């Protein structure tokens, strides 16, 4: 899927979370542009949503895959 995005002309950002939990929003997650987060094994759905809303506003994340985890 990411290969198809890379070949496209559209502006895109992929957020790659590991295992999802139902825990509440913490805002205390880590991101890794172009990679998965080292030793990141879980993140709440609420924090993934927060990360998505944050990175979509950042010009440097356009056409990038962003790892996100605790």
Short mmCIF file of C-alpha atoms in Angstrom, two decimals:
data_model
loop_
_atom_site.label_atom_id
_atom_site.label_comp_id
_atom_site.label_asym_id
_atom_site.label_seq_id
_atom_site.Cartn_x
_atom_site.Cartn_y
_atom_site.Cartn_z
CA UNK A 1 0.00 0.00 0.00
CA UNK A 2 2.76 2.47 0.87
CA UNK A 3 4.50 1.67 -2.42
CA UNK A 4 1.33 2.70 -4.26
CA UNK A 5 1.22 5.95 -2.30
CA UNK A 6 4.87 6.67 -3.05
CA UNK A 7 4.17 6.31 -6.78
CA UNK A 8 1.18 8.66 -6.62
CA UNK A 9 1.21 12.42 -7.00
CA UNK A 10 -1.06 13.07 -4.02
CA UNK A 11 0.04 14.54 -0.69
CA UNK A 12 -0.10 11.76 1.89
CA UNK A 13 1.08 10.88 5.38
CA UNK A 14 0.99 7.35 6.81
CA UNK A 15 0.87 6.78 10.57
CA UNK A 16 2.15 3.34 11.63
CA UNK A 17 0.99 2.30 15.11
CA UNK A 18 1.90 -1.03 16.76
CA UNK A 19 -0.64 -2.87 18.95
CA UNK A 20 -3.66 -0.71 19.77
CA UNK A 21 -5.23 -0.36 23.21
CA UNK A 22 -8.38 1.30 24.53
CA UNK A 23 -6.48 3.36 27.12
CA UNK A 24 -7.20 7.10 27.39
CA UNK A 25 -5.28 9.89 25.68
CA UNK A 26 -1.89 10.63 27.27
CA UNK A 27 -0.10 12.72 24.65
CA UNK A 28 3.10 10.98 25.83
CA UNK A 29 3.90 8.99 22.70
CA UNK A 30 7.00 8.96 20.50
CA UNK A 31 7.20 9.34 16.73
CA UNK A 32 9.80 8.12 14.25
CA UNK A 33 9.75 9.57 10.72
CA UNK A 34 10.39 6.85 8.15
CA UNK A 35 10.62 4.05 10.72
CA UNK A 36 8.83 2.18 13.45
CA UNK A 37 9.39 3.41 17.01
CA UNK A 38 12.20 1.43 18.66
CA UNK A 39 10.79 -0.85 21.38
CA UNK A 40 7.32 0.58 20.75
CA UNK A 41 4.87 -2.25 21.21
CA UNK A 42 1.59 -0.49 22.03
CA UNK A 43 -0.32 2.77 21.88
CA UNK A 44 -3.88 3.79 22.63
CA UNK A 45 -6.32 4.55 19.85
CA UNK A 46 -6.79 7.98 21.40
CA UNK A 47 -3.06 8.73 21.16
CA UNK A 48 -2.96 7.49 17.55
CA UNK A 49 -5.80 9.87 16.72
CA UNK A 50 -3.94 12.71 18.45
CA UNK A 51 -0.75 11.89 16.55
CA UNK A 52 -2.62 11.80 13.24
CA UNK A 53 -4.13 15.22 13.85
CA UNK A 54 -0.72 16.57 14.84
CA UNK A 55 1.40 15.22 11.97
CA UNK A 56 -1.09 16.10 9.25
CA UNK A 57 -0.45 19.78 10.04
CA UNK A 58 3.35 19.45 9.70
CA UNK A 59 4.81 20.10 6.26
CA UNK A 60 7.79 17.82 6.96
CA UNK A 61 5.50 14.78 7.28
CA UNK A 62 4.03 15.05 3.76
CA UNK A 63 4.92 11.94 1.74
CA UNK A 64 6.33 10.29 4.87
CA UNK A 65 5.47 7.24 6.94
CA UNK A 66 5.58 8.04 10.66
CA UNK A 67 5.94 5.38 13.35
CA UNK A 68 4.07 6.16 16.56
CA UNK A 69 4.18 4.32 19.91
CA UNK A 70 4.94 4.73 23.62
#
